[in-house]
Amino acid sequence: MSVLIRRHASFLLLLPAILLLAAFFILPTLQLVGLSFEGDAGAMTHYSRIFDRPVYVQVLQRTFLTSAATAVLCVLIGYPVAYRLVTGSNRTRLVLLALILVPFWTNLLVLCYGWLIVLNPQGAVNTLLLDIGLINTPLPLSGGIVAVLIGMVQTMMPYLILPVAANMARIDNRVLQAARSLGAPPLQVFLRAYLPMTLPGVMAGALLVFIMSIGFFIIPAILGGTRDIFIAQLIEMNINKVLNWGFAAALSTIVLVTTLALYAIGVRWFRLGSIWGQA
Amino acid sequence: MTSSRKLDHAVTLVVILAMVMMILPNVIILPASFGGEDYIIFPPRSFSTKWYHTFFETPAWQSATVNSLIVAVCSMIAATIVGTLAALGMVRLSQRSRGLMMSFFLLPTIVPTIITGVALYGLLARTGLRGGVFGIVLGHTIIATPFVIINVVAALQRMDMRLEHGARSLGASPLKAFYYVTLPIIWPGIAAGAAFAFLTSFSELVLALFLTSGATTTLPVQMWSGIRFEINPTVAAASTLFVVVSCVMLLVVGLLRRKGERTA
């Protein structure tokens, strides 16, 4: 008996976690996928409804385009931050890390409420602009795609910065020194040596931001308008208001398949998943 | 000025602007929570502590806070036990199977919580368990366990496993070797994982929206209705509490990490 336990020790230790996930995460998710194929007019009832109605196609487009825009903006803003995080002095690094990790571990609702205070017609930005006379009427900053994008970029930024910084920290500085000593100007060193070497980190970060953005619910629900809704809001509506479980299941399946496919690509090619160890 | 100096200044400018954006919503909550107006206005026209009074004296906010603490502590305990066991199993696997196992255990952080929530809602509704504390603790344990696994695996990888093997070869039982040798070395990792598990559950909204009902309403759900249905700065007072909790937790985890690196 004890020999048996010793031989299978690792399996026995893993068993509670595997059972927990299998019974209460994998199984109900598979049941949801199964439900999406049960319709009055055949297995594809709900799916054909999604792709036949322009309203729903628009929701899909809006979600995927906004997620892609979030990923691009995070790369543009986050890349220099990651660079400073790796190359800065000890104090700079500590301050940057704190400023990145505090929002990362702050309740999303708090961040959204903070952005409402900043972007509202009577919020901080509008008050400031009105006071210095730059505008005469408050800008409609909140309640639309701009506010959603600002909120998403801010909350997703750590998911970009941390993998990119990890990648940059692994770079051998002698390569850059060699390029410089051979007479390459700074821009050339960056474009032809540094950027290509940091590209795997950028790809991992951007992919992660895109994946996490697809399923966003809280940010578009609070910062977005009532008309420009995202997939997650459509799912919630169909569960809580319309009570159309089949339709919600089909939408969930589309999100699930996209997310998992991209995650698999990320794990296979970009070492996705190592980021949580740093946060 | 040389072009590389200019570039350096440009980078600094972008970094400063980015960092202002990162911390702005956290920072603005504090002055907003002391405003005297009944709606969102910044800067506030008058000073008042009435939203803190509302927060601490209204039964709905009180019970939501207590519910959240109960749920977060239960989820933290469950996730810490399950996650630590899994991490101990993981380090005994080969490099390749460990990576595969980790990708599997990270799934709840990748799959959008809206989907996990709807799926678990369906399962619990069929068994009549939806709305109780059990359901929400279960949901939060699922999404919190990965953070425990990551932290404990990291602690175990820093540790010299020959110490445990030495204890075993000197005749200690596996339990004794774990309790007297491994645990004293990896406990900062376990504690950091537990802190993140607590924070994950304490802040979580989407699962709670699907899995709680009136009596089990958690603090984030209460804040959600505060933001959506009654624009009311009590949310700002509650938010300040969250910001404080997050900062304290991060500080604790930072100290634990440093301690973990020293003991290992």
Coordinates of C-alpha atoms in Angstrom, one line a residue:
Chain A
M1 CA 0.0 0.0 0.0
S2 CA 2.6 2.5 1.0
V3 CA 4.7 1.6 -2.1
L4 CA 1.6 2.3 -4.2
I5 CA 1.1 5.7 -2.5
R6 CA 4.7 6.6 -2.9
R7 CA 4.7 5.7 -6.6
H8 CA 1.6 7.7 -7.3
A9 CA 2.4 10.6 -4.8
S10 CA 2.4 13.3 -7.4
F11 CA -0.8 12.1 -8.9
L12 CA -2.5 11.9 -5.5
L13 CA -1.4 15.4 -4.6
L14 CA -2.7 16.8 -7.9
L15 CA -6.0 14.9 -7.6
P16 CA -8.0 17.5 -5.5
A17 CA -7.2 20.3 -7.9
I18 CA -7.9 18.2 -11.0
L19 CA -11.2 17.0 -9.5
L20 CA -12.2 20.5 -8.5
L21 CA -11.6 21.8 -12.0
A22 CA -13.1 18.8 -13.8
A23 CA -16.3 18.8 -11.8
F24 CA -17.0 22.5 -11.4
F25 CA -15.3 24.1 -14.3
I26 CA -14.7 21.8 -17.2
L27 CA -17.9 19.8 -16.9
P28 CA -20.3 22.8 -16.6
T29 CA -18.5 24.5 -19.4
L30 CA -18.9 21.5 -21.7
Q31 CA -22.6 21.3 -20.7
L32 CA -22.9 25.0 -21.8
V33 CA -21.3 24.2 -25.1
G34 CA -23.7 21.2 -25.5
L35 CA -26.7 23.5 -24.7
S36 CA -25.6 25.9 -27.6
F37 CA -26.4 23.1 -30.1
E38 CA -30.0 22.5 -28.8
G39 CA -32.4 24.6 -30.8
D40 CA -36.0 24.4 -32.1
A41 CA -34.7 24.3 -35.7
G42 CA -31.7 22.0 -35.5
A43 CA -28.3 22.2 -33.9
M44 CA -27.3 25.4 -35.5
T45 CA -30.4 27.4 -34.6
H46 CA -28.7 29.8 -32.2
Y47 CA -25.5 30.2 -34.3
S48 CA -27.4 31.1 -37.5
R49 CA -29.4 33.6 -35.5
I50 CA -26.1 35.3 -34.4
F51 CA -24.7 35.5 -37.9
D52 CA -28.0 36.4 -39.7
R53 CA -28.8 39.5 -37.6
P54 CA -26.6 42.5 -38.3
V55 CA -27.1 43.6 -34.7
Y56 CA -25.3 40.6 -33.3
V57 CA -22.6 40.6 -35.9
Q58 CA -22.0 44.2 -35.0
V59 CA -21.6 43.2 -31.3
L60 CA -19.0 40.6 -32.3
Q61 CA -17.1 43.1 -34.5
R62 CA -17.2 45.8 -31.9
T63 CA -15.8 43.4 -29.2
F64 CA -13.0 42.0 -31.4
L65 CA -12.0 45.4 -32.9
T66 CA -11.9 47.1 -29.5
S67 CA -9.9 44.2 -28.0
A68 CA -7.4 44.5 -30.9
A69 CA -7.2 48.3 -30.5
T70 CA -6.6 47.7 -26.8
A71 CA -3.7 45.3 -27.6
V72 CA -2.1 47.8 -30.0
L73 CA -2.4 50.8 -27.6
C74 CA -1.0 48.7 -24.8
V75 CA 2.0 47.8 -27.0
L76 CA 2.6 51.4 -28.0
I77 CA 2.4 52.8 -24.4
G78 CA 3.7 49.8 -22.5
Y79 CA 6.8 49.1 -24.5
P80 CA 8.7 52.2 -23.3
V81 CA 7.5 51.5 -19.7
A82 CA 8.8 48.0 -19.9
Y83 CA 12.1 49.3 -21.1
R84 CA 12.4 51.7 -18.2
L85 CA 11.3 48.9 -15.8
V86 CA 14.3 46.9 -17.0
T87 CA 16.9 49.5 -17.5
G88 CA 16.0 52.1 -14.9
S89 CA 17.8 52.7 -11.5
N90 CA 16.7 50.5 -8.6
R91 CA 14.4 53.3 -7.3
T92 CA 12.8 53.9 -10.6
R93 CA 12.1 50.2 -11.0
L94 CA 10.5 50.0 -7.6
V95 CA 8.3 53.0 -8.2
L96 CA 7.2 51.7 -11.6
L97 CA 6.5 48.2 -10.3
A98 CA 4.3 49.7 -7.5
L99 CA 2.4 51.9 -10.0
I100 CA 1.8 48.9 -12.3
L101 CA 1.0 46.3 -9.6
V102 CA -1.4 48.4 -7.4
P103 CA -4.0 48.9 -10.1
F104 CA -3.4 45.2 -11.3
W105 CA -4.5 44.0 -7.9
T106 CA -7.3 46.7 -7.4
N107 CA -10.9 45.8 -7.8
L108 CA -12.0 46.5 -11.4
L109 CA -15.2 48.2 -10.1
V110 CA -13.0 50.7 -8.2
L111 CA -11.0 51.4 -11.3
C112 CA -14.2 52.0 -13.3
Y113 CA -15.6 54.2 -10.7
G114 CA -12.4 56.2 -10.7
W115 CA -12.6 56.6 -14.4
L116 CA -16.2 57.8 -14.1
I117 CA -15.0 60.5 -11.7
V118 CA -12.3 61.5 -14.2
L119 CA -14.3 61.4 -17.4
N120 CA -17.8 62.5 -16.3
P121 CA -19.4 65.7 -17.7
Q122 CA -18.7 67.1 -14.2
G123 CA -15.6 65.1 -13.7
A124 CA -11.9 66.0 -13.3
V125 CA -11.0 66.4 -17.0
N126 CA -13.9 68.4 -18.0
T127 CA -13.7 70.7 -15.0
L128 CA -10.0 71.3 -15.7
L129 CA -10.6 72.0 -19.4
L130 CA -13.6 74.3 -18.7
D131 CA -11.6 76.2 -16.0
I132 CA -8.6 77.0 -18.2
G133 CA -11.1 78.0 -21.0
L134 CA -10.0 75.3 -23.5
I135 CA -13.7 74.3 -24.0
N136 CA -17.1 75.9 -23.4
T137 CA -19.2 72.8 -23.0
P138 CA -18.2 69.5 -21.3
L139 CA -16.8 66.9 -23.7
P140 CA -18.9 63.7 -23.8
L141 CA -16.0 61.5 -22.6
S142 CA -17.9 58.9 -20.6
G143 CA -20.6 56.6 -21.8
G144 CA -19.0 55.6 -25.0
I145 CA -16.3 53.6 -26.8
V146 CA -13.5 56.2 -25.8
A147 CA -14.1 55.7 -22.1
V148 CA -14.2 51.9 -22.6
L149 CA -10.9 52.0 -24.5
I150 CA -9.3 54.1 -21.8
G151 CA -10.4 51.8 -19.1
M152 CA -9.4 48.6 -21.0
V153 CA -6.0 50.0 -21.9
Q154 CA -5.3 50.9 -18.2
T155 CA -6.4 47.6 -16.7
M156 CA -4.7 45.5 -19.4
M157 CA -1.4 47.4 -19.4
P158 CA 0.3 45.1 -16.8
Y159 CA -0.5 42.0 -19.0
L160 CA 1.6 43.7 -21.7
I161 CA 4.4 45.3 -19.6
L162 CA 5.3 42.2 -17.5
P163 CA 6.0 39.7 -20.4
V164 CA 7.8 42.4 -22.4
A165 CA 9.9 43.4 -19.4
A166 CA 10.8 39.7 -18.7
N167 CA 11.8 39.3 -22.4
M168 CA 13.9 42.5 -22.3
A169 CA 15.7 41.4 -19.1
R170 CA 16.9 38.2 -20.9
I171 CA 18.6 40.2 -23.7
D172 CA 22.3 40.0 -23.9
N173 CA 23.6 43.5 -23.8
R174 CA 26.8 42.5 -25.6
V175 CA 24.8 42.1 -28.8
L176 CA 23.8 45.8 -28.6
Q177 CA 27.3 46.9 -27.7
A178 CA 28.6 45.0 -30.7
A179 CA 26.1 46.7 -33.0
R180 CA 27.1 50.1 -31.6
S181 CA 30.8 49.4 -31.8
L182 CA 30.3 48.5 -35.5
G183 CA 29.0 52.0 -36.0
A184 CA 25.3 51.5 -36.1
P185 CA 23.3 54.7 -35.2
P186 CA 20.9 54.4 -32.2
L187 CA 17.8 54.1 -34.3
Q188 CA 19.4 51.2 -36.4
V189 CA 20.5 49.4 -33.2
F190 CA 16.9 49.7 -31.9
L191 CA 15.2 48.7 -35.2
R192 CA 17.5 45.9 -36.3
A193 CA 18.8 44.4 -33.0
Y194 CA 16.7 45.4 -29.9
L195 CA 13.2 45.3 -31.4
P196 CA 13.5 41.9 -33.1
M197 CA 14.9 40.4 -29.9
T198 CA 12.0 41.8 -27.9
L199 CA 9.3 40.8 -30.4
P200 CA 8.5 37.4 -28.7
G201 CA 7.6 39.3 -25.5
V202 CA 5.5 41.8 -27.4
M203 CA 3.6 39.1 -29.2
A204 CA 3.0 37.2 -25.9
G205 CA 1.8 40.4 -24.2
A206 CA -0.4 41.6 -27.1
L207 CA -1.9 38.1 -27.4
L208 CA -2.7 38.0 -23.7
V209 CA -4.2 41.5 -23.7
F210 CA -6.4 40.5 -26.7
I211 CA -7.5 37.2 -25.2
M212 CA -8.4 38.8 -21.8
S213 CA -10.2 41.7 -23.5
I214 CA -12.6 39.6 -25.5
G215 CA -14.6 38.5 -22.4
F216 CA -14.6 41.9 -20.7
F217 CA -17.9 42.6 -19.0
I218 CA -17.5 45.2 -16.1
I219 CA -15.7 47.9 -18.1
P220 CA -18.0 48.2 -21.1
A221 CA -21.0 47.8 -18.8
I222 CA -20.0 50.8 -16.6
L223 CA -18.0 53.0 -18.9
G224 CA -19.7 52.2 -22.2
G225 CA -23.0 53.4 -23.5
T226 CA -26.2 51.5 -23.4
R227 CA -26.2 50.8 -27.1
D228 CA -22.6 50.0 -27.9
I229 CA -22.6 46.7 -26.0
F230 CA -20.0 43.9 -26.0
I231 CA -20.4 40.1 -26.2
A232 CA -20.2 39.6 -22.5
Q233 CA -23.1 42.0 -21.9
L234 CA -25.1 40.2 -24.6
I235 CA -24.5 36.9 -22.7
E236 CA -25.5 38.4 -19.4
M237 CA -28.7 39.9 -20.9
N238 CA -29.7 36.7 -22.4
I239 CA -29.3 34.9 -19.1
N240 CA -30.8 37.4 -16.7
K241 CA -33.3 39.3 -18.7
V242 CA -34.3 37.4 -21.9
L243 CA -33.8 33.9 -20.3
N244 CA -32.6 32.5 -23.6
W245 CA -30.0 30.1 -22.3
G246 CA -29.4 28.4 -25.7
F247 CA -28.5 31.8 -27.3
A248 CA -26.3 32.8 -24.4
A249 CA -24.6 29.4 -24.7
A250 CA -23.9 29.9 -28.4
L251 CA -22.3 33.3 -27.7
S252 CA -20.3 31.8 -24.9
T253 CA -19.1 29.0 -27.1
I254 CA -17.8 31.5 -29.7
V255 CA -15.9 33.4 -27.1
L256 CA -14.6 30.2 -25.5
V257 CA -13.3 28.7 -28.7
T258 CA -11.6 31.9 -29.8
T259 CA -10.0 32.4 -26.3
L260 CA -8.8 28.8 -26.0
A261 CA -7.4 28.6 -29.6
L262 CA -5.4 31.8 -29.0
Y263 CA -4.3 30.6 -25.6
A264 CA -3.0 27.3 -27.1
I265 CA -1.1 29.3 -29.8
G266 CA 0.3 31.5 -27.0
V267 CA 1.4 28.6 -24.8
R268 CA 3.0 26.8 -27.8
W269 CA 4.9 29.7 -29.3
F270 CA 5.2 32.5 -26.9
R271 CA 5.6 30.9 -23.5
L272 CA 2.3 32.5 -22.4
G273 CA 1.3 31.9 -18.8
S274 CA 4.7 32.7 -17.2
I275 CA 3.4 36.2 -16.6
W276 CA 1.4 35.3 -13.5
G277 CA 4.6 34.3 -11.7
Q278 CA 5.8 37.9 -11.9
A279 CA 2.6 39.6 -10.7
Chain B
M1 CA 21.3 67.8 -27.7
T2 CA 22.2 64.5 -29.3
S3 CA 19.5 62.4 -30.8
S4 CA 19.9 59.6 -28.2
R5 CA 19.4 62.2 -25.4
K6 CA 16.2 63.4 -27.2
L7 CA 15.0 59.8 -27.5
D8 CA 15.7 59.3 -23.8
H9 CA 13.6 62.3 -22.8
A10 CA 10.8 61.1 -25.1
V11 CA 10.7 57.7 -23.4
T12 CA 10.7 59.4 -20.0
L13 CA 7.7 61.5 -21.0
V14 CA 5.7 58.5 -22.3
V15 CA 6.5 56.6 -19.1
I16 CA 5.4 59.4 -16.9
L17 CA 2.1 59.9 -18.8
A18 CA 1.5 56.1 -18.8
M19 CA 2.1 55.9 -15.0
V20 CA -0.3 58.9 -14.4
M21 CA -2.9 57.0 -16.4
M22 CA -2.2 53.8 -14.4
I23 CA -2.7 55.3 -11.0
L24 CA -5.2 58.1 -11.7
P25 CA -8.4 56.1 -11.0
N26 CA -6.9 54.8 -7.7
V27 CA -5.8 58.2 -6.5
I28 CA -8.9 60.2 -7.5
I29 CA -11.2 57.9 -5.3
L30 CA -9.9 59.3 -2.1
P31 CA -10.8 63.0 -2.5
A32 CA -14.0 62.0 -4.2
S33 CA -15.1 59.9 -1.2
F34 CA -15.0 63.0 1.0
G35 CA -17.3 65.0 -1.2
G36 CA -20.6 66.4 0.1
E37 CA -22.6 66.2 -3.1
D38 CA -25.1 63.4 -3.9
Y39 CA -23.7 62.8 -7.4
I40 CA -20.3 62.5 -9.2
I41 CA -18.6 65.8 -9.3
F42 CA -14.9 66.5 -9.3
P43 CA -13.4 68.4 -7.5
P44 CA -16.1 68.2 -4.9
R45 CA -17.7 71.5 -3.9
S46 CA -18.0 70.7 -0.2
F47 CA -16.3 68.4 2.3
S48 CA -18.2 65.7 4.2
T49 CA -17.7 62.3 5.8
K50 CA -21.3 61.3 5.3
W51 CA -20.5 58.6 2.7
Y52 CA -18.4 56.8 5.2
H53 CA -21.2 57.0 7.7
T54 CA -23.6 55.6 5.1
F55 CA -21.1 52.8 4.3
F56 CA -20.6 51.8 7.9
E57 CA -24.2 52.3 9.2
T58 CA -26.4 51.0 6.4
P59 CA -27.4 47.3 7.0
A60 CA -27.2 46.5 3.3
W61 CA -23.5 47.7 3.1
Q62 CA -22.7 46.1 6.5
S63 CA -24.1 42.6 5.5
A64 CA -22.4 42.8 2.1
T65 CA -19.0 43.5 3.8
V66 CA -19.5 40.7 6.2
N67 CA -20.5 38.3 3.4
S68 CA -17.5 39.3 1.3
L69 CA -15.2 38.6 4.2
I70 CA -16.7 35.2 5.0
V71 CA -16.6 34.2 1.3
A72 CA -13.0 35.5 0.8
V73 CA -11.7 33.7 3.9
C74 CA -13.4 30.4 3.0
S75 CA -12.2 30.6 -0.6
M76 CA -8.7 31.5 0.5
I77 CA -8.6 28.4 2.8
A78 CA -9.9 26.1 0.2
A79 CA -7.7 27.4 -2.6
T80 CA -4.6 27.4 -0.4
I81 CA -5.1 23.7 0.6
V82 CA -5.9 22.5 -2.9
G83 CA -3.4 24.7 -4.6
T84 CA -0.5 23.8 -2.2
L85 CA -1.1 20.1 -2.7
A86 CA -1.2 20.5 -6.4
A87 CA 2.1 22.5 -6.4
L88 CA 3.7 19.8 -4.3
G89 CA 2.6 17.3 -6.9
M90 CA 3.7 19.5 -9.8
V91 CA 7.3 19.7 -8.8
R92 CA 7.5 15.9 -8.8
L93 CA 6.6 15.8 -12.5
S94 CA 8.9 16.0 -15.4
Q95 CA 9.6 19.5 -16.9
R96 CA 7.3 18.7 -19.9
S97 CA 4.3 17.4 -18.0
R98 CA 4.7 20.2 -15.4
G99 CA 4.3 22.8 -18.2
L100 CA 1.2 21.1 -19.6
M101 CA -0.3 20.8 -16.1
M102 CA 0.4 24.5 -15.4
S103 CA -1.4 25.5 -18.7
F104 CA -4.4 23.3 -17.5
F105 CA -4.4 24.9 -14.0
L106 CA -4.2 28.4 -15.5
L107 CA -7.4 27.9 -17.6
P108 CA -9.7 29.5 -15.1
T109 CA -7.7 32.8 -15.4
I110 CA -7.9 32.6 -19.2
V111 CA -11.5 31.6 -19.7
P112 CA -13.6 34.8 -19.2
T113 CA -15.4 34.8 -15.8
I114 CA -18.6 35.6 -17.6
I115 CA -18.5 32.1 -19.1
T116 CA -17.4 30.3 -15.9
G117 CA -20.2 32.2 -14.2
V118 CA -22.9 31.2 -16.6
A119 CA -21.7 27.6 -16.7
L120 CA -21.5 27.3 -12.9
Y121 CA -24.9 29.0 -12.6
G122 CA -26.4 26.3 -14.8
L123 CA -24.9 23.5 -12.8
L124 CA -25.8 24.9 -9.4
A125 CA -29.3 25.9 -10.5
R126 CA -30.0 22.3 -11.5
T127 CA -28.8 21.0 -8.1
G128 CA -30.6 23.7 -6.2
L129 CA -27.4 25.1 -4.7
R130 CA -27.4 28.5 -6.4
G131 CA -27.6 31.5 -4.2
G132 CA -26.0 30.0 -1.2
V133 CA -22.6 30.6 0.3
F134 CA -21.3 27.2 -1.0
G135 CA -21.8 28.2 -4.6
I136 CA -20.0 31.5 -4.5
V137 CA -17.1 30.0 -2.4
L138 CA -16.8 27.2 -5.0
G139 CA -16.7 29.7 -7.9
H140 CA -14.1 31.8 -6.1
T141 CA -12.0 28.8 -5.2
I142 CA -11.8 27.8 -8.8
I143 CA -10.4 31.2 -10.0
A144 CA -8.2 31.7 -6.9
T145 CA -6.4 28.3 -6.9
P146 CA -4.1 29.2 -9.9
F147 CA -2.6 32.0 -7.9
V148 CA -1.7 29.7 -5.0
I149 CA -0.3 27.1 -7.4
I150 CA 2.0 29.7 -9.1
N151 CA 3.3 31.1 -5.9
V152 CA 4.0 27.7 -4.2
V153 CA 5.6 26.2 -7.3
A154 CA 7.9 29.3 -7.5
A155 CA 8.8 28.8 -3.8
L156 CA 9.5 25.1 -4.3
Q157 CA 11.6 25.8 -7.4
R158 CA 13.8 28.2 -5.4
M159 CA 14.2 25.5 -2.6
D160 CA 17.0 22.9 -2.7
M161 CA 15.0 19.7 -3.0
R162 CA 18.0 17.7 -1.7
L163 CA 17.0 18.9 1.8
E164 CA 13.7 17.0 1.6
H165 CA 15.4 14.0 0.1
G166 CA 18.0 14.1 2.9
A167 CA 15.3 14.1 5.5
R168 CA 13.6 11.2 3.8
S169 CA 16.8 9.1 3.5
L170 CA 17.4 9.7 7.2
G171 CA 14.1 7.9 7.9
A172 CA 11.6 10.7 8.2
S173 CA 8.1 9.9 6.9
P174 CA 6.9 12.0 3.9
L175 CA 4.6 13.9 6.2
K176 CA 7.3 14.6 8.7
A177 CA 9.8 15.6 6.0
F178 CA 7.2 18.0 4.6
Y179 CA 6.3 19.5 8.0
Y180 CA 9.8 19.9 9.5
V181 CA 11.8 20.6 6.3
T182 CA 9.8 21.7 3.3
L183 CA 7.1 23.8 5.0
P184 CA 9.4 26.1 7.0
I185 CA 11.2 27.0 3.8
I186 CA 8.2 27.5 1.5
W187 CA 5.7 29.1 3.9
P188 CA 6.3 32.6 2.5
G189 CA 5.2 31.3 -0.9
I190 CA 2.1 29.7 0.5
A191 CA 1.2 32.9 2.4
A192 CA 1.7 35.0 -0.7
G193 CA -0.6 32.7 -2.7
A194 CA -3.2 32.8 0.1
A195 CA -3.1 36.6 0.1
F196 CA -3.7 36.7 -3.7
A197 CA -6.5 34.1 -3.3
F198 CA -8.1 36.3 -0.6
L199 CA -7.8 39.4 -2.8
T200 CA -9.2 37.6 -5.9
S201 CA -12.3 36.5 -4.0
F202 CA -12.8 39.8 -2.1
S203 CA -12.8 41.8 -5.3
E204 CA -14.6 39.5 -7.7
L205 CA -17.9 40.7 -9.2
V206 CA -18.9 38.7 -12.3
L207 CA -19.2 35.2 -10.7
A208 CA -20.9 36.9 -7.7
L209 CA -23.5 38.5 -10.0
F210 CA -24.6 35.0 -11.1
L211 CA -24.0 33.0 -8.0
T212 CA -25.3 35.1 -5.1
S213 CA -28.8 36.1 -4.2
G214 CA -30.3 38.8 -1.8
A215 CA -29.0 37.4 1.5
T216 CA -25.5 36.4 0.2
T217 CA -24.9 39.6 -1.7
T218 CA -21.2 40.5 -1.6
L219 CA -19.5 43.9 -1.4
P220 CA -18.7 44.1 -5.2
V221 CA -22.3 43.2 -6.0
Q222 CA -23.5 46.0 -3.7
M223 CA -21.1 48.4 -5.3
W224 CA -22.3 47.3 -8.7
S225 CA -25.9 48.2 -7.9
G226 CA -24.6 51.4 -6.4
I227 CA -22.9 52.4 -9.6
R228 CA -25.6 51.2 -12.0
F229 CA -28.9 52.0 -10.3
E230 CA -28.3 54.8 -7.9
I231 CA -25.4 57.2 -8.6
N232 CA -24.2 57.4 -5.1
P233 CA -20.7 58.3 -3.7
T234 CA -21.1 55.6 -1.0
V235 CA -19.3 53.5 -3.7
A236 CA -16.3 55.9 -3.4
A237 CA -16.1 55.2 0.4
A238 CA -16.3 51.5 -0.3
S239 CA -13.7 51.9 -3.0
T240 CA -11.2 53.6 -0.7
L241 CA -11.5 50.5 1.5
F242 CA -10.6 48.3 -1.5
V243 CA -7.6 50.5 -2.4
V244 CA -6.3 50.3 1.2
V245 CA -6.8 46.5 1.3
S246 CA -5.0 46.0 -2.1
C247 CA -2.0 48.2 -1.0
V248 CA -1.6 46.4 2.3
M249 CA -1.8 43.0 0.6
L250 CA 0.8 44.0 -2.0
L251 CA 3.1 45.2 0.7
V252 CA 2.7 42.0 2.7
V253 CA 3.3 39.9 -0.4
G254 CA 6.4 42.0 -1.3
L255 CA 7.8 41.4 2.2
L256 CA 7.0 37.7 2.0
R257 CA 8.7 37.4 -1.4
R258 CA 11.8 39.0 0.0
K259 CA 11.7 36.7 3.0
G260 CA 11.1 33.7 0.7
E261 CA 14.1 34.5 -1.4
R262 CA 16.3 34.8 1.8
T263 CA 15.2 31.5 3.4
A264 CA 15.5 29.5 0.2

